[in-house]
Amino acid sequence: MSLPPRIRNFSVWLGALLGILCVAAASAQENRLPQDALRYFIDLLKLDTSNPPGHETRVAQYLKEVCDREGIGGELLGSGADRLNFVARLKGSGAGRPLLLMAHSDVVPAERDHWTVDPFVGLIKDGYIWGRGSQDTKGLLAAELAVMVELKRSGARLKRDVIFLSEADEEAGSTGIQWLVTNVWDMIDAEFALNEGGSADLLE
């Protein structure tokens, strides 16, 4: 099926990520890649990870199920059962240091009386994708997952490891990125990171 006009822009994330990785994905021309990403996106939007309280483990488990199915090794990590992070890795030749694809899985709470649809329905309506987290930032998370899957399926010969990280919370002092930096830095240490933004405050 073809993507609605305003949703086609979502595939820009995919093309940009693949371009940076210098991967020629035949599946993208066949629409498999954007369709997979859209499916992941809708699935992720249906998982209520409003913070507080979080429950980001719902997303971490979903990502692990997808990666397990595709033969991509990954781990659930964190200090609390309800707020786990997910880290997966594709091995490269080691010619370069790793590239980190990262995004947070929590969303801000939704005031349901301000919504005309269920904020966790993952609805495509009027050419838009409706759902809390559609812009911040489950779209990026879905695109990165789709790229990891495509890299694995295509057998891409990588010069560096590619790490996929879904952190439960992107804020300093959190059980998400702060916990990961403090406890498992070696698992996410990379030369480059692609993310929505950030700072180096966590390392000070």
PDB file of C-alpha atoms in Angstrom:
ATOM      1  CA  MET A   1       0.000   0.000   0.000  1.00  0.00           C
ATOM      2  CA  SER A   2       1.099   3.587  -0.516  1.00  0.00           C
ATOM      3  CA  LEU A   3       1.722   5.943   2.368  1.00  0.00           C
ATOM      4  CA  PRO A   4      -0.666   8.879   2.967  1.00  0.00           C
ATOM      5  CA  PRO A   5       0.860  12.138   1.680  1.00  0.00           C
ATOM      6  CA  ARG A   6       1.817  13.666   5.022  1.00  0.00           C
ATOM      7  CA  ILE A   7       3.202  10.370   6.304  1.00  0.00           C
ATOM      8  CA  ARG A   8       5.609   9.990   3.402  1.00  0.00           C
ATOM      9  CA  ASN A   9       7.866  12.510   5.122  1.00  0.00           C
ATOM     10  CA  PHE A  10       8.421   9.864   7.792  1.00  0.00           C
ATOM     11  CA  SER A  11      10.502   7.944   5.258  1.00  0.00           C
ATOM     12  CA  VAL A  12      12.981  10.856   5.246  1.00  0.00           C
ATOM     13  CA  TRP A  13      14.260   9.601   8.607  1.00  0.00           C
ATOM     14  CA  LEU A  14      14.864   6.221   7.050  1.00  0.00           C
ATOM     15  CA  GLY A  15      16.624   7.541   3.980  1.00  0.00           C
ATOM     16  CA  ALA A  16      18.819   9.837   6.047  1.00  0.00           C
ATOM     17  CA  LEU A  17      19.847   7.069   8.431  1.00  0.00           C
ATOM     18  CA  LEU A  18      20.604   4.632   5.625  1.00  0.00           C
ATOM     19  CA  GLY A  19      22.465   7.325   3.693  1.00  0.00           C
ATOM     20  CA  ILE A  20      24.684   8.063   6.663  1.00  0.00           C
ATOM     21  CA  LEU A  21      25.428   4.357   6.946  1.00  0.00           C
ATOM     22  CA  CYS A  22      26.134   4.167   3.175  1.00  0.00           C
ATOM     23  CA  VAL A  23      23.761   1.257   2.706  1.00  0.00           C
ATOM     24  CA  ALA A  24      21.952   0.623  -0.564  1.00  0.00           C
ATOM     25  CA  ALA A  25      18.683  -0.989   0.506  1.00  0.00           C
ATOM     26  CA  ALA A  26      16.792  -2.607  -2.353  1.00  0.00           C
ATOM     27  CA  SER A  27      13.887  -3.162   0.026  1.00  0.00           C
ATOM     28  CA  ALA A  28      13.413   0.586   0.350  1.00  0.00           C
ATOM     29  CA  GLN A  29      12.595   0.709  -3.357  1.00  0.00           C
ATOM     30  CA  GLU A  30      10.083  -2.081  -2.811  1.00  0.00           C
ATOM     31  CA  ASN A  31       8.499  -0.131   0.079  1.00  0.00           C
ATOM     32  CA  ARG A  32       9.352  -2.818   2.618  1.00  0.00           C
ATOM     33  CA  LEU A  33      11.493  -0.521   4.728  1.00  0.00           C
ATOM     34  CA  PRO A  34       9.017   2.385   5.120  1.00  0.00           C
ATOM     35  CA  GLN A  35       6.141  -0.041   5.626  1.00  0.00           C
ATOM     36  CA  ASP A  36       8.040  -1.879   8.357  1.00  0.00           C
ATOM     37  CA  ALA A  37       8.908   1.428  10.000  1.00  0.00           C
ATOM     38  CA  LEU A  38       5.295   2.578   9.864  1.00  0.00           C
ATOM     39  CA  ARG A  39       4.133  -0.677  11.452  1.00  0.00           C
ATOM     40  CA  TYR A  40       6.706  -0.320  14.249  1.00  0.00           C
ATOM     41  CA  PHE A  41       5.663   3.317  14.704  1.00  0.00           C
ATOM     42  CA  ILE A  42       1.981   2.478  15.142  1.00  0.00           C
ATOM     43  CA  ASP A  43       2.801  -0.389  17.492  1.00  0.00           C
ATOM     44  CA  LEU A  44       4.985   1.866  19.651  1.00  0.00           C
ATOM     45  CA  LEU A  45       2.332   4.583  19.830  1.00  0.00           C
ATOM     46  CA  LYS A  46      -0.119   2.052  21.269  1.00  0.00           C
ATOM     47  CA  LEU A  47       2.175   1.443  24.237  1.00  0.00           C
ATOM     48  CA  ASP A  48       1.407   3.957  26.988  1.00  0.00           C
ATOM     49  CA  THR A  49       4.756   5.046  28.405  1.00  0.00           C
ATOM     50  CA  SER A  50       3.589   8.303  29.961  1.00  0.00           C
ATOM     51  CA  ASN A  51       6.198   9.632  32.361  1.00  0.00           C
ATOM     52  CA  PRO A  52       5.368   9.703  35.178  1.00  0.00           C
ATOM     53  CA  PRO A  53       5.139   6.822  35.954  1.00  0.00           C
ATOM     54  CA  GLY A  54       6.907   5.520  32.822  1.00  0.00           C
ATOM     55  CA  HIS A  55       6.348   1.792  32.181  1.00  0.00           C
ATOM     56  CA  GLU A  56       8.948   2.038  29.405  1.00  0.00           C
ATOM     57  CA  THR A  57       9.594  -1.698  29.785  1.00  0.00           C
ATOM     58  CA  ARG A  58       6.589  -2.132  27.477  1.00  0.00           C
ATOM     59  CA  VAL A  59       8.608  -0.578  24.669  1.00  0.00           C
ATOM     60  CA  ALA A  60      11.845  -2.334  25.634  1.00  0.00           C
ATOM     61  CA  GLN A  61      10.110  -5.722  25.470  1.00  0.00           C
ATOM     62  CA  TYR A  62       8.526  -4.909  22.107  1.00  0.00           C
ATOM     63  CA  LEU A  63      11.898  -3.899  20.645  1.00  0.00           C
ATOM     64  CA  LYS A  64      13.525  -7.057  21.978  1.00  0.00           C
ATOM     65  CA  GLU A  65      10.795  -9.227  20.442  1.00  0.00           C
ATOM     66  CA  VAL A  66      11.348  -7.614  17.027  1.00  0.00           C
ATOM     67  CA  CYS A  67      15.123  -7.880  17.279  1.00  0.00           C
ATOM     68  CA  ASP A  68      14.994 -11.482  18.501  1.00  0.00           C
ATOM     69  CA  ARG A  69      12.782 -12.373  15.552  1.00  0.00           C
ATOM     70  CA  GLU A  70      15.291 -10.804  13.154  1.00  0.00           C
ATOM     71  CA  GLY A  71      18.352 -12.388  14.748  1.00  0.00           C
ATOM     72  CA  ILE A  72      19.644  -9.157  16.317  1.00  0.00           C
ATOM     73  CA  GLY A  73      21.080  -9.626  19.793  1.00  0.00           C
ATOM     74  CA  GLY A  74      19.777  -7.231  22.443  1.00  0.00           C
ATOM     75  CA  GLU A  75      19.379  -6.824  26.198  1.00  0.00           C
ATOM     76  CA  LEU A  76      16.896  -5.308  28.631  1.00  0.00           C
ATOM     77  CA  LEU A  77      18.785  -3.209  31.180  1.00  0.00           C
ATOM     78  CA  GLY A  78      17.939  -0.955  34.086  1.00  0.00           C
ATOM     79  CA  SER A  79      17.402  -0.553  37.795  1.00  0.00           C
ATOM     80  CA  GLY A  80      13.643  -1.114  37.912  1.00  0.00           C
ATOM     81  CA  ALA A  81      11.415  -3.769  36.349  1.00  0.00           C
ATOM     82  CA  ASP A  82       8.941  -1.203  34.975  1.00  0.00           C
ATOM     83  CA  ARG A  83      11.487   1.191  33.494  1.00  0.00           C
ATOM     84  CA  LEU A  84      13.912  -0.873  31.471  1.00  0.00           C
ATOM     85  CA  ASN A  85      16.121   0.298  28.612  1.00  0.00           C
ATOM     86  CA  PHE A  86      16.973  -1.730  25.511  1.00  0.00           C
ATOM     87  CA  VAL A  87      20.367  -2.036  23.840  1.00  0.00           C
ATOM     88  CA  ALA A  88      21.097  -4.015  20.653  1.00  0.00           C
ATOM     89  CA  ARG A  89      24.211  -4.253  18.503  1.00  0.00           C
ATOM     90  CA  LEU A  90      25.162  -5.265  14.983  1.00  0.00           C
ATOM     91  CA  LYS A  91      28.833  -6.153  14.658  1.00  0.00           C
ATOM     92  CA  GLY A  92      31.056  -4.508  12.087  1.00  0.00           C
ATOM     93  CA  SER A  93      34.637  -5.140  10.998  1.00  0.00           C
ATOM     94  CA  GLY A  94      36.037  -2.873  13.695  1.00  0.00           C
ATOM     95  CA  ALA A  95      37.648  -0.507  11.211  1.00  0.00           C
ATOM     96  CA  GLY A  96      35.830   2.329  12.963  1.00  0.00           C
ATOM     97  CA  ARG A  97      34.419   2.924  16.422  1.00  0.00           C
ATOM     98  CA  PRO A  98      30.664   2.288  16.880  1.00  0.00           C
ATOM     99  CA  LEU A  99      27.774   4.408  15.680  1.00  0.00           C
ATOM    100  CA  LEU A 100      24.951   4.829  18.203  1.00  0.00           C
ATOM    101  CA  LEU A 101      21.306   5.163  17.107  1.00  0.00           C
ATOM    102  CA  MET A 102      19.330   6.345  20.123  1.00  0.00           C
ATOM    103  CA  ALA A 103      15.926   7.661  21.161  1.00  0.00           C
ATOM    104  CA  HIS A 104      13.900   7.768  24.373  1.00  0.00           C
ATOM    105  CA  SER A 105      10.805   5.655  24.875  1.00  0.00           C
ATOM    106  CA  ASP A 106       8.926   7.727  27.465  1.00  0.00           C
ATOM    107  CA  VAL A 107       6.349  10.371  26.559  1.00  0.00           C
ATOM    108  CA  VAL A 108       4.831  13.281  28.419  1.00  0.00           C
ATOM    109  CA  PRO A 109       1.397  12.604  29.953  1.00  0.00           C
ATOM    110  CA  ALA A 110      -1.622  13.096  27.700  1.00  0.00           C
ATOM    111  CA  GLU A 111      -4.547  15.192  28.940  1.00  0.00           C
ATOM    112  CA  ARG A 112      -7.241  13.064  27.365  1.00  0.00           C
ATOM    113  CA  ASP A 113      -9.924  15.761  27.475  1.00  0.00           C
ATOM    114  CA  HIS A 114      -7.741  17.782  25.079  1.00  0.00           C
ATOM    115  CA  TRP A 115      -7.664  14.960  22.520  1.00  0.00           C
ATOM    116  CA  THR A 116     -10.277  14.161  19.901  1.00  0.00           C
ATOM    117  CA  VAL A 117      -8.968  10.576  19.655  1.00  0.00           C
ATOM    118  CA  ASP A 118      -7.508   8.119  22.140  1.00  0.00           C
ATOM    119  CA  PRO A 119      -3.869   9.335  22.510  1.00  0.00           C
ATOM    120  CA  PHE A 120      -2.661   5.729  22.558  1.00  0.00           C
ATOM    121  CA  VAL A 121      -4.671   4.346  19.663  1.00  0.00           C
ATOM    122  CA  GLY A 122      -1.936   4.805  17.022  1.00  0.00           C
ATOM    123  CA  LEU A 123      -4.397   6.095  14.432  1.00  0.00           C
ATOM    124  CA  ILE A 124      -3.790   7.189  10.838  1.00  0.00           C
ATOM    125  CA  LYS A 125      -6.345   9.920  10.191  1.00  0.00           C
ATOM    126  CA  ASP A 126      -6.506  12.664   7.551  1.00  0.00           C
ATOM    127  CA  GLY A 127      -2.966  11.874   6.418  1.00  0.00           C
ATOM    128  CA  TYR A 128      -1.510  12.232   9.911  1.00  0.00           C
ATOM    129  CA  ILE A 129      -0.367   9.739  12.527  1.00  0.00           C
ATOM    130  CA  TRP A 130      -2.211  10.439  15.777  1.00  0.00           C
ATOM    131  CA  GLY A 131      -0.745   9.427  19.118  1.00  0.00           C
ATOM    132  CA  ARG A 132       1.193  10.688  22.104  1.00  0.00           C
ATOM    133  CA  GLY A 133       4.848  10.369  21.201  1.00  0.00           C
ATOM    134  CA  SER A 134       4.331  10.713  17.450  1.00  0.00           C
ATOM    135  CA  GLN A 135       6.736  13.675  17.427  1.00  0.00           C
ATOM    136  CA  ASP A 136       8.634  13.099  20.669  1.00  0.00           C
ATOM    137  CA  THR A 137      10.037  10.703  19.841  1.00  0.00           C
ATOM    138  CA  LYS A 138       8.673   7.299  18.889  1.00  0.00           C
ATOM    139  CA  GLY A 139       8.934   8.133  15.208  1.00  0.00           C
ATOM    140  CA  LEU A 140      12.707   8.287  15.489  1.00  0.00           C
ATOM    141  CA  LEU A 141      12.722   5.098  17.564  1.00  0.00           C
ATOM    142  CA  ALA A 142      10.702   3.272  14.900  1.00  0.00           C
ATOM    143  CA  ALA A 143      12.942   4.547  12.091  1.00  0.00           C
ATOM    144  CA  GLU A 144      16.074   3.421  13.898  1.00  0.00           C
ATOM    145  CA  LEU A 145      14.573  -0.013  14.576  1.00  0.00           C
ATOM    146  CA  ALA A 146      13.649  -0.364  10.905  1.00  0.00           C
ATOM    147  CA  VAL A 147      17.185   0.559   9.868  1.00  0.00           C
ATOM    148  CA  MET A 148      18.680  -2.007  12.253  1.00  0.00           C
ATOM    149  CA  VAL A 149      16.374  -4.672  10.832  1.00  0.00           C
ATOM    150  CA  GLU A 150      17.250  -3.716   7.258  1.00  0.00           C
ATOM    151  CA  LEU A 151      20.972  -3.775   7.983  1.00  0.00           C
ATOM    152  CA  LYS A 152      20.610  -7.281   9.379  1.00  0.00           C
ATOM    153  CA  ARG A 153      18.382  -8.562   6.573  1.00  0.00           C
ATOM    154  CA  SER A 154      20.595  -7.133   3.842  1.00  0.00           C
ATOM    155  CA  GLY A 155      23.783  -8.586   5.295  1.00  0.00           C
ATOM    156  CA  ALA A 156      25.397  -5.161   5.050  1.00  0.00           C
ATOM    157  CA  ARG A 157      29.169  -5.230   5.521  1.00  0.00           C
ATOM    158  CA  LEU A 158      29.646  -2.682   8.280  1.00  0.00           C
ATOM    159  CA  LYS A 159      32.959  -1.007   9.002  1.00  0.00           C
ATOM    160  CA  ARG A 160      31.841  -0.239  12.530  1.00  0.00           C
ATOM    161  CA  ASP A 161      29.402  -1.703  15.051  1.00  0.00           C
ATOM    162  CA  VAL A 162      25.958  -0.127  15.010  1.00  0.00           C
ATOM    163  CA  ILE A 163      24.334   0.168  18.443  1.00  0.00           C
ATOM    164  CA  PHE A 164      20.600   0.703  18.868  1.00  0.00           C
ATOM    165  CA  LEU A 165      19.565   2.257  22.185  1.00  0.00           C
ATOM    166  CA  SER A 166      16.107   2.916  23.545  1.00  0.00           C
ATOM    167  CA  GLU A 167      16.537   4.742  26.828  1.00  0.00           C
ATOM    168  CA  ALA A 168      13.632   4.828  29.260  1.00  0.00           C
ATOM    169  CA  ASP A 169      14.191   8.522  29.955  1.00  0.00           C
ATOM    170  CA  GLU A 170      16.544  11.039  28.347  1.00  0.00           C
ATOM    171  CA  GLU A 171      16.875  13.285  31.387  1.00  0.00           C
ATOM    172  CA  ALA A 172      19.869  13.592  33.709  1.00  0.00           C
ATOM    173  CA  GLY A 173      19.332  11.802  37.006  1.00  0.00           C
ATOM    174  CA  SER A 174      16.975   9.289  35.408  1.00  0.00           C
ATOM    175  CA  THR A 175      16.806   5.504  35.322  1.00  0.00           C
ATOM    176  CA  GLY A 176      17.264   5.870  31.570  1.00  0.00           C
ATOM    177  CA  ILE A 177      20.306   7.472  29.978  1.00  0.00           C
ATOM    178  CA  GLN A 178      21.848   8.460  33.306  1.00  0.00           C
ATOM    179  CA  TRP A 179      21.687   4.877  34.570  1.00  0.00           C
ATOM    180  CA  LEU A 180      23.175   3.580  31.317  1.00  0.00           C
ATOM    181  CA  VAL A 181      26.053   6.057  31.363  1.00  0.00           C
ATOM    182  CA  THR A 182      26.812   5.258  34.995  1.00  0.00           C
ATOM    183  CA  ASN A 183      26.457   1.488  34.867  1.00  0.00           C
ATOM    184  CA  VAL A 184      27.002   0.126  31.342  1.00  0.00           C
ATOM    185  CA  TRP A 185      28.952   2.819  29.516  1.00  0.00           C
ATOM    186  CA  ASP A 186      31.011   0.255  27.585  1.00  0.00           C
ATOM    187  CA  MET A 187      27.827  -1.063  25.950  1.00  0.00           C
ATOM    188  CA  ILE A 188      26.895   2.320  24.456  1.00  0.00           C
ATOM    189  CA  ASP A 189      30.298   3.966  24.023  1.00  0.00           C
ATOM    190  CA  ALA A 190      30.458   5.202  20.426  1.00  0.00           C
ATOM    191  CA  GLU A 191      32.294   7.615  18.164  1.00  0.00           C
ATOM    192  CA  PHE A 192      29.061   9.140  16.836  1.00  0.00           C
ATOM    193  CA  ALA A 193      25.472   9.241  18.061  1.00  0.00           C
ATOM    194  CA  LEU A 194      22.301  10.068  16.108  1.00  0.00           C
ATOM    195  CA  ASN A 195      19.571  11.436  18.336  1.00  0.00           C
ATOM    196  CA  GLU A 196      16.991  14.212  18.567  1.00  0.00           C
ATOM    197  CA  GLY A 197      19.444  16.364  20.554  1.00  0.00           C
ATOM    198  CA  GLY A 198      21.228  16.421  23.896  1.00  0.00           C
ATOM    199  CA  SER A 199      24.217  17.673  25.854  1.00  0.00           C
ATOM    200  CA  ALA A 200      27.340  16.427  27.611  1.00  0.00           C
ATOM    201  CA  ASP A 201      26.074  17.280  31.090  1.00  0.00           C
ATOM    202  CA  LEU A 202      25.664  13.595  31.947  1.00  0.00           C
ATOM    203  CA  LEU A 203      29.402  13.089  31.769  1.00  0.00           C
ATOM    204  CA  GLU A 204      30.367  15.946  34.066  1.00  0.00           C
TER     205      GLU A 204
END
